[in-house]
Every structure is written in structure tokens, then in C-alpha cells.
Amino acid sequence: MELHFFLEQLDGQRRELVHPVSFSLVRSADTPADSLKAEFMVPDAQDWEQEIARIELQADGRRLFRGICDRQIVGLDSAGCRLTVWARSDAAVLLDNEAIPQEYSCVTLDEMFAKHLAPYGFQSDLEGEGSLLGYQVGKGVSEWEAFSTFCQRALSRSPHIHLSRVSFRLPGRARRTLSSGQAVSAVSRTVRRSEVISQVLLRDELGRYSTALENEAARGLQILRRRCMIPGAQWANAAQDARLKMQQSMRERIQWEIELPRLVDWELGDQVSGELAGLAFRGNIVYQELHFSGQGESSLLILE
């Protein structure tokens, strides 16, 4: 995989770097912003004093990353002059900006998108319609949290961002099969029981925890873990929020971790299956970490 890094400076100049000393690229279904770190040897420290505003990474002509530069370091050591940059993809702007606190009455999915995401240049591929009779955006909530929480409550679905498009689906559609002839460094299966919630009690107006909602799947797993919830003004439907809380606690319960000794240009959502020493695995990519350094290349995939 041939990597090309394009760095855009504040003065508008676009510069290309290749052959990094090391780099890492992390993508996760749990956050809209990918993260990148890259390190290069450069001939002259003064040549890189200009601030870097944006970074783009291409592999074999295909864009893997584009976003804002969060930090850059130019340093000298015994090996020479070293430039290190950290960046997050364009969706980071939705995490960095707080939504204006406000209360909505009878607000729709389209209205929430137009209010919180569209002003930053994102486009909607969202399917379905949803609305809430009441929804409150509190102080200190990011634009992304305000929108994604609305989607979870109104449609019981979580949004995702790929480049500038927002969808309820992860971008990957491909089916990847790791055959016995392909190198796999490691495979592991993790079962987590410590986060699963089996019951939520809701407090009523008299201060009593009179409503109990059950997670039957947790009961079937012989897990007993109760939480108590006090509905707030922002919760138009406390029972629905309690069910979402239990549903989310079931996520990441069973995961496969696959490590490959090479870089793979796969998408979140791609299905990966294979077998190693009799251990068969199958799942969709929810986390991806690509690494390159002097020790070689590697790709870490987490499947659910």
C-alpha cells in the first residue's frame, strides 16, 4: 500500500510527504471522527515552521483520511529533524463545537439535522422519519451528541459519518474472507458480562421507584445488575431511554479481535470471516487500527 500525505498550511500551500517513519490511523463506530498520527524525517526544521491546518492521506490513489491538524511538533535529535502531526477527520468539528442549549417541541429528524449538522457542511443519507414531542439540549452538549441522542430516542438508531455523508449504516458493505493461506498474526474472542444491565427502575413523581423494566436477554445469561433512573426534563420518554440504556449495555458483549501483519484498506461495517487453527470467526468491523513503523505493518480489527 503506497501512502501519500498532503499537508495544507495556513498560507494555502499544499505539500506532499511520503515514506513516514511511522503512522497510525484509528476508526471506530463509536465516534464520528477518525484519528491520525504520522511522523516524518524532514531535511530542515525551519522549512516546517508554518502551521499546518489540514491533512489528507491517500493510499494507492484512494482517500483514506481528510481532516484538521490538532497538533504538530518539529524537533531535532541524533537521527535528524523530525515532524510529527496529529489530526482528526472533518467530523471532529461536531465534537469540538457545543450545541446552543435549547428546548424543542415536536421536532423532526430533518429539523435536527438542519439545525446541528448541515451548517458544518454535512449531507444527509438518513433513512426514515422520526420526531419527538419534546427534546432538550443541555449546556455542554456537543453538536454531535445533541443530534445522535435525538436519533437514538426518536428512531432507536445511531448515526454514522463517512467523509461528509451521514447515515444510519456503517459505510462498509463488502464481505472479506481470510483464507488459510493468508497470514493472520492473532485471533481472540472476548466475552464481557460486567457491563450488561438486567433491570432499570424508574422513579415516579412521588419519588418512588415504581416502574421496573427488564432486560430478558440478560436474565437468560444469568446476569443480575440493576440501575435506578431519575427522569429529567430532557427525557420525553423515560421508559424508552431505559430500554436504550439496557440495549446499549449489550453492545460489545462479544467481540473478535483480529490482528493482521499488513495494512488493509477495509471499511467499518465490512463483514470479515475466517478460521485460524480451528477457531472460526465472523463479524462486522466496528473498530480498525492501522499501524506502520520500522517494525513493520499491522492492522487491528475488532468485529461484532
Short mmCIF file of C-alpha atoms in Angstrom, two decimals:
data_model
loop_
_atom_site.label_atom_id
_atom_site.label_comp_id
_atom_site.label_asym_id
_atom_site.label_seq_id
_atom_site.Cartn_x
_atom_site.Cartn_y
_atom_site.Cartn_z
CA MET A 1 0.00 0.00 0.00
CA GLU A 2 1.62 3.25 -1.15
CA LEU A 3 0.88 6.14 1.22
CA HIS A 4 0.84 9.82 0.27
CA PHE A 5 0.30 12.55 2.87
CA PHE A 6 -0.84 16.01 1.77
CA LEU A 7 -0.39 18.80 4.33
CA GLU A 8 -2.20 22.11 3.82
CA GLN A 9 -0.60 25.10 5.55
CA LEU A 10 -2.29 28.25 6.79
CA ASP A 11 -0.82 30.18 3.86
CA GLY A 12 -2.67 27.86 1.46
CA GLN A 13 0.38 25.91 0.33
CA ARG A 14 -0.23 22.18 -0.14
CA ARG A 15 2.79 19.97 0.46
CA GLU A 16 3.26 16.25 -0.07
CA LEU A 17 5.19 13.84 2.13
CA VAL A 18 5.80 10.14 1.57
CA HIS A 19 7.63 7.38 3.42
CA PRO A 20 6.63 8.17 7.02
CA VAL A 21 8.83 6.89 9.84
CA SER A 22 5.62 5.74 11.50
CA PHE A 23 1.91 6.33 11.30
CA SER A 24 -1.35 5.14 12.82
CA LEU A 25 -4.96 5.55 11.71
CA VAL A 26 -7.86 4.71 14.01
CA ARG A 27 -11.52 4.39 13.07
CA SER A 28 -14.35 3.45 15.41
CA ALA A 29 -18.10 3.06 15.08
CA ASP A 30 -18.45 4.71 18.49
CA THR A 31 -17.18 8.12 17.37
CA PRO A 32 -17.73 10.13 14.18
CA ALA A 33 -14.11 11.30 13.95
CA ASP A 34 -11.17 9.17 12.82
CA SER A 35 -7.75 9.95 14.27
CA LEU A 36 -4.35 10.03 12.59
CA LYS A 37 -0.76 10.32 13.81
CA ALA A 38 2.21 10.43 11.44
CA GLU A 39 5.94 11.01 11.87
CA PHE A 40 8.38 12.04 9.15
CA MET A 41 12.06 12.83 8.82
CA VAL A 42 12.41 16.22 7.11
CA PRO A 43 15.60 17.98 5.91
CA ASP A 44 15.07 21.39 7.53
CA ALA A 45 13.20 22.38 10.70
CA GLN A 46 12.72 25.99 9.58
CA ASP A 47 11.01 24.75 6.44
CA TRP A 48 8.15 23.41 8.62
CA GLU A 49 7.56 26.34 10.96
CA GLN A 50 4.39 27.33 9.11
CA GLU A 51 1.30 25.96 10.86
CA ILE A 52 -0.48 23.01 9.25
CA ALA A 53 -4.25 23.40 9.03
CA ARG A 54 -5.42 20.23 7.27
CA ILE A 55 -4.09 16.78 6.40
CA GLU A 56 -5.13 14.29 3.75
CA LEU A 57 -3.95 10.70 3.41
CA GLN A 58 -4.24 8.75 0.17
CA ALA A 59 -3.38 5.11 -0.42
CA ASP A 60 -2.97 3.87 -3.98
CA GLY A 61 -4.95 6.91 -5.19
CA ARG A 62 -7.86 6.44 -2.79
CA ARG A 63 -8.54 8.88 0.05
CA LEU A 64 -8.24 7.22 3.45
CA PHE A 65 -8.39 10.33 5.61
CA ARG A 66 -9.00 14.06 5.46
CA GLY A 67 -9.29 16.33 8.45
CA ILE A 68 -7.98 19.02 10.73
CA CYS A 69 -4.49 19.11 12.21
CA ASP A 70 -4.72 19.21 16.00
CA ARG A 71 -1.03 19.36 16.82
CA GLN A 72 2.38 19.41 15.16
CA ILE A 73 5.86 19.06 16.60
CA VAL A 74 9.13 19.81 14.82
CA GLY A 75 12.13 18.52 16.73
CA LEU A 76 15.80 17.66 16.36
CA ASP A 77 17.55 14.59 17.73
CA SER A 78 20.53 12.40 16.86
CA ALA A 79 18.61 10.93 13.91
CA GLY A 80 17.88 14.34 12.37
CA CYS A 81 14.88 16.64 12.01
CA ARG A 82 11.54 15.04 12.80
CA LEU A 83 8.00 16.29 12.04
CA THR A 84 5.12 14.70 13.96
CA VAL A 85 1.46 15.56 13.30
CA TRP A 86 -1.80 14.57 14.94
CA ALA A 87 -5.15 15.02 13.17
CA ARG A 88 -8.84 14.13 13.34
CA SER A 89 -11.22 13.77 10.42
CA ASP A 90 -13.64 16.53 9.44
CA ALA A 91 -16.39 15.23 11.74
CA ALA A 92 -14.28 16.42 14.70
CA VAL A 93 -15.89 19.83 14.20
CA LEU A 94 -19.14 18.34 15.52
CA LEU A 95 -17.37 17.20 18.69
CA ASP A 96 -15.46 20.45 19.21
CA ASN A 97 -18.50 22.74 18.97
CA GLU A 98 -21.13 22.87 21.69
CA ALA A 99 -24.77 23.00 20.65
CA ILE A 100 -26.71 26.04 21.82
CA PRO A 101 -28.82 24.97 24.84
CA GLN A 102 -32.49 24.96 23.91
CA GLU A 103 -35.78 23.12 24.22
CA TYR A 104 -37.62 21.70 21.23
CA SER A 105 -41.30 20.85 20.97
CA CYS A 106 -42.45 18.44 18.24
CA VAL A 107 -39.08 18.40 16.46
CA THR A 108 -38.35 16.13 13.47
CA LEU A 109 -35.23 14.32 12.25
CA ASP A 110 -34.87 16.67 9.29
CA GLU A 111 -35.13 19.73 11.54
CA MET A 112 -32.48 18.41 13.91
CA PHE A 113 -30.14 17.66 11.01
CA ALA A 114 -30.66 21.12 9.53
CA LYS A 115 -30.01 22.73 12.91
CA HIS A 116 -26.99 20.80 14.19
CA LEU A 117 -25.14 19.13 11.27
CA ALA A 118 -25.98 20.85 7.98
CA PRO A 119 -24.36 24.20 8.97
CA TYR A 120 -21.00 22.40 9.07
CA GLY A 121 -21.30 21.12 5.50
CA PHE A 122 -22.52 17.57 6.14
CA GLN A 123 -25.09 15.93 3.89
CA SER A 124 -27.85 13.52 4.84
CA ASP A 125 -28.30 9.95 3.64
CA LEU A 126 -30.56 9.23 6.61
CA GLU A 127 -33.46 6.86 6.03
CA GLY A 128 -36.80 7.00 7.78
CA GLU A 129 -38.69 9.66 9.65
CA GLY A 130 -38.78 10.40 13.34
CA SER A 131 -39.89 13.08 15.76
CA LEU A 132 -40.14 13.82 19.46
CA LEU A 133 -42.85 15.83 21.18
CA GLY A 134 -40.23 17.29 23.48
CA TYR A 135 -36.42 17.33 23.45
CA GLN A 136 -33.95 19.38 25.43
CA VAL A 137 -30.34 20.14 24.52
CA GLY A 138 -28.46 20.87 27.72
CA LYS A 139 -25.43 23.06 28.34
CA GLY A 140 -22.10 21.49 27.44
CA VAL A 141 -23.54 19.05 24.89
CA SER A 142 -21.72 18.85 21.55
CA GLU A 143 -23.49 19.24 18.22
CA TRP A 144 -22.90 15.54 17.56
CA GLU A 145 -24.24 14.40 20.93
CA ALA A 146 -27.34 16.57 20.53
CA PHE A 147 -28.11 15.00 17.15
CA SER A 148 -27.10 11.40 17.85
CA THR A 149 -29.02 11.27 21.14
CA PHE A 150 -32.11 12.55 19.33
CA CYS A 151 -31.75 9.76 16.73
CA GLN A 152 -31.44 7.12 19.43
CA ARG A 153 -34.57 8.33 21.21
CA ALA A 154 -36.71 9.08 18.15
CA LEU A 155 -35.71 6.15 15.92
CA SER A 156 -33.70 3.80 18.19
CA ARG A 157 -30.84 4.08 15.67
CA SER A 158 -27.34 5.55 15.84
CA PRO A 159 -25.98 7.80 13.05
CA HIS A 160 -22.54 7.42 11.49
CA ILE A 161 -20.39 9.71 9.34
CA HIS A 162 -18.34 8.66 6.34
CA LEU A 163 -16.47 11.55 4.72
CA SER A 164 -19.22 14.23 4.52
CA ARG A 165 -22.24 11.87 4.43
CA VAL A 166 -24.38 10.99 7.45
CA SER A 167 -26.21 7.67 7.51
CA PHE A 168 -27.70 5.13 9.88
CA ARG A 169 -25.44 2.50 8.33
CA LEU A 170 -21.72 1.98 8.51
CA PRO A 171 -20.08 2.53 5.10
CA GLY A 172 -18.74 -1.00 4.61
CA ARG A 173 -20.75 -3.47 2.53
CA ALA A 174 -18.01 -5.88 1.45
CA ARG A 175 -17.54 -9.47 2.59
CA ARG A 176 -13.92 -10.24 3.44
CA THR A 177 -12.75 -13.82 3.86
CA LEU A 178 -9.39 -14.62 5.43
CA SER A 179 -8.41 -17.93 3.91
CA SER A 180 -5.98 -20.41 5.42
CA GLY A 181 -3.30 -19.18 3.01
CA GLN A 182 -3.43 -15.58 4.28
CA ALA A 183 -1.27 -14.55 7.23
CA VAL A 184 -3.10 -13.80 10.48
CA SER A 185 -0.98 -12.75 13.47
CA ALA A 186 -3.55 -13.37 16.20
CA VAL A 187 -7.22 -14.06 16.87
CA SER A 188 -9.04 -13.70 20.18
CA ARG A 189 -12.66 -13.80 21.35
CA THR A 190 -13.77 -11.66 24.30
CA VAL A 191 -17.00 -12.13 26.25
CA ARG A 192 -17.88 -9.25 28.58
CA ARG A 193 -20.51 -9.69 31.28
CA SER A 194 -19.57 -6.80 33.57
CA GLU A 195 -21.38 -4.04 31.64
CA VAL A 196 -24.72 -5.75 30.97
CA ILE A 197 -27.74 -4.19 32.74
CA SER A 198 -30.58 -6.56 33.56
CA GLN A 199 -33.08 -4.13 35.12
CA VAL A 200 -33.82 -0.40 35.28
CA LEU A 201 -36.07 1.15 37.91
CA LEU A 202 -37.77 4.46 37.08
CA ARG A 203 -38.64 6.99 39.75
CA ASP A 204 -42.14 8.46 39.62
CA GLU A 205 -43.37 11.93 40.61
CA LEU A 206 -43.79 10.81 44.24
CA GLY A 207 -40.18 9.75 44.50
CA ARG A 208 -40.90 6.02 44.39
CA TYR A 209 -39.12 3.62 42.05
CA SER A 210 -42.41 2.11 40.99
CA THR A 211 -41.67 1.06 37.38
CA ALA A 212 -39.33 -1.82 36.62
CA LEU A 213 -38.12 -2.57 33.09
CA GLU A 214 -36.41 -5.90 32.43
CA ASN A 215 -33.70 -6.99 30.01
CA GLU A 216 -34.80 -10.54 29.25
CA ALA A 217 -31.59 -11.30 27.35
CA ALA A 218 -29.56 -10.51 30.49
CA ARG A 219 -31.80 -12.72 32.60
CA GLY A 220 -31.19 -15.56 30.17
CA LEU A 221 -27.46 -15.04 30.69
CA GLN A 222 -27.94 -15.22 34.47
CA ILE A 223 -26.75 -11.63 34.87
CA LEU A 224 -28.30 -9.55 37.65
CA ARG A 225 -27.35 -5.87 37.50
CA ARG A 226 -29.87 -3.13 38.37
CA ARG A 227 -29.77 0.60 37.71
CA CYS A 228 -32.06 3.34 39.04
CA MET A 229 -33.05 6.23 36.79
CA ILE A 230 -34.47 9.63 37.69
CA PRO A 231 -36.19 11.03 34.57
CA GLY A 232 -35.05 14.55 33.73
CA ALA A 233 -36.67 17.32 31.74
CA GLN A 234 -34.80 16.26 28.62
CA TRP A 235 -36.33 12.79 28.72
CA ALA A 236 -39.64 12.90 26.91
CA ASN A 237 -39.96 9.13 27.24
CA ALA A 238 -38.09 7.78 30.26
CA ALA A 239 -39.14 4.17 29.59
CA GLN A 240 -37.69 4.32 26.09
CA ASP A 241 -34.45 5.78 27.42
CA ALA A 242 -34.23 2.97 29.98
CA ARG A 243 -34.66 0.35 27.26
CA LEU A 244 -31.97 2.06 25.18
CA LYS A 245 -29.66 2.00 28.20
CA MET A 246 -30.13 -1.76 28.56
CA GLN A 247 -29.77 -2.30 24.82
CA GLN A 248 -26.52 -0.35 24.69
CA SER A 249 -25.17 -2.33 27.63
CA MET A 250 -25.45 -5.46 25.47
CA ARG A 251 -23.22 -3.95 22.78
CA GLU A 252 -19.61 -5.05 22.76
CA ARG A 253 -20.55 -8.06 24.89
CA ILE A 254 -18.98 -10.48 22.42
CA GLN A 255 -16.14 -9.29 20.20
CA TRP A 256 -13.50 -10.82 17.98
CA GLU A 257 -10.06 -9.20 17.76
CA ILE A 258 -8.11 -9.95 14.59
CA GLU A 259 -4.52 -8.83 14.02
CA LEU A 260 -3.05 -8.93 10.52
CA PRO A 261 0.64 -8.40 9.61
CA ARG A 262 -0.20 -5.92 6.84
CA LEU A 263 -2.22 -2.78 6.13
CA VAL A 264 -5.77 -3.37 4.86
CA ASP A 265 -7.95 -0.73 3.24
CA TRP A 266 -11.27 -2.01 4.63
CA GLU A 267 -14.29 -0.06 5.86
CA LEU A 268 -16.17 -0.05 9.13
CA GLY A 269 -19.14 -2.36 8.63
CA ASP A 270 -17.35 -4.80 6.30
CA GLN A 271 -18.01 -8.40 7.23
CA VAL A 272 -14.90 -10.44 7.98
CA SER A 273 -14.82 -14.20 8.37
CA GLY A 274 -12.13 -16.85 8.56
CA GLU A 275 -10.52 -19.60 10.57
CA LEU A 276 -7.22 -19.94 12.39
CA ALA A 277 -6.10 -23.24 13.92
CA GLY A 278 -9.69 -24.45 14.08
CA LEU A 279 -11.02 -21.22 15.62
CA ALA A 280 -13.68 -19.86 13.25
CA PHE A 281 -14.71 -16.20 13.43
CA ARG A 282 -17.22 -13.93 11.71
CA GLY A 283 -18.41 -10.40 12.36
CA ASN A 284 -18.61 -6.80 11.14
CA ILE A 285 -15.78 -4.35 11.67
CA VAL A 286 -16.62 -1.82 14.41
CA TYR A 287 -13.05 -0.73 15.14
CA GLN A 288 -9.96 -0.55 12.94
CA GLU A 289 -6.40 0.46 13.79
CA LEU A 290 -3.69 0.62 11.12
CA HIS A 291 -0.03 0.86 12.15
CA PHE A 292 3.24 1.30 10.30
CA SER A 293 6.71 1.68 11.79
CA GLY A 294 10.23 0.36 11.47
CA GLN A 295 9.00 -2.91 12.99
CA GLY A 296 6.60 -3.41 10.07
CA GLU A 297 2.91 -3.08 9.20
CA SER A 298 -0.14 -4.27 11.13
CA SER A 299 -3.93 -3.94 11.14
CA LEU A 300 -6.05 -4.50 14.22
CA LEU A 301 -9.73 -5.26 13.58
CA ILE A 302 -12.49 -5.63 16.16
CA LEU A 303 -15.60 -7.47 14.98
CA GLU A 304 -19.08 -7.73 16.44
#
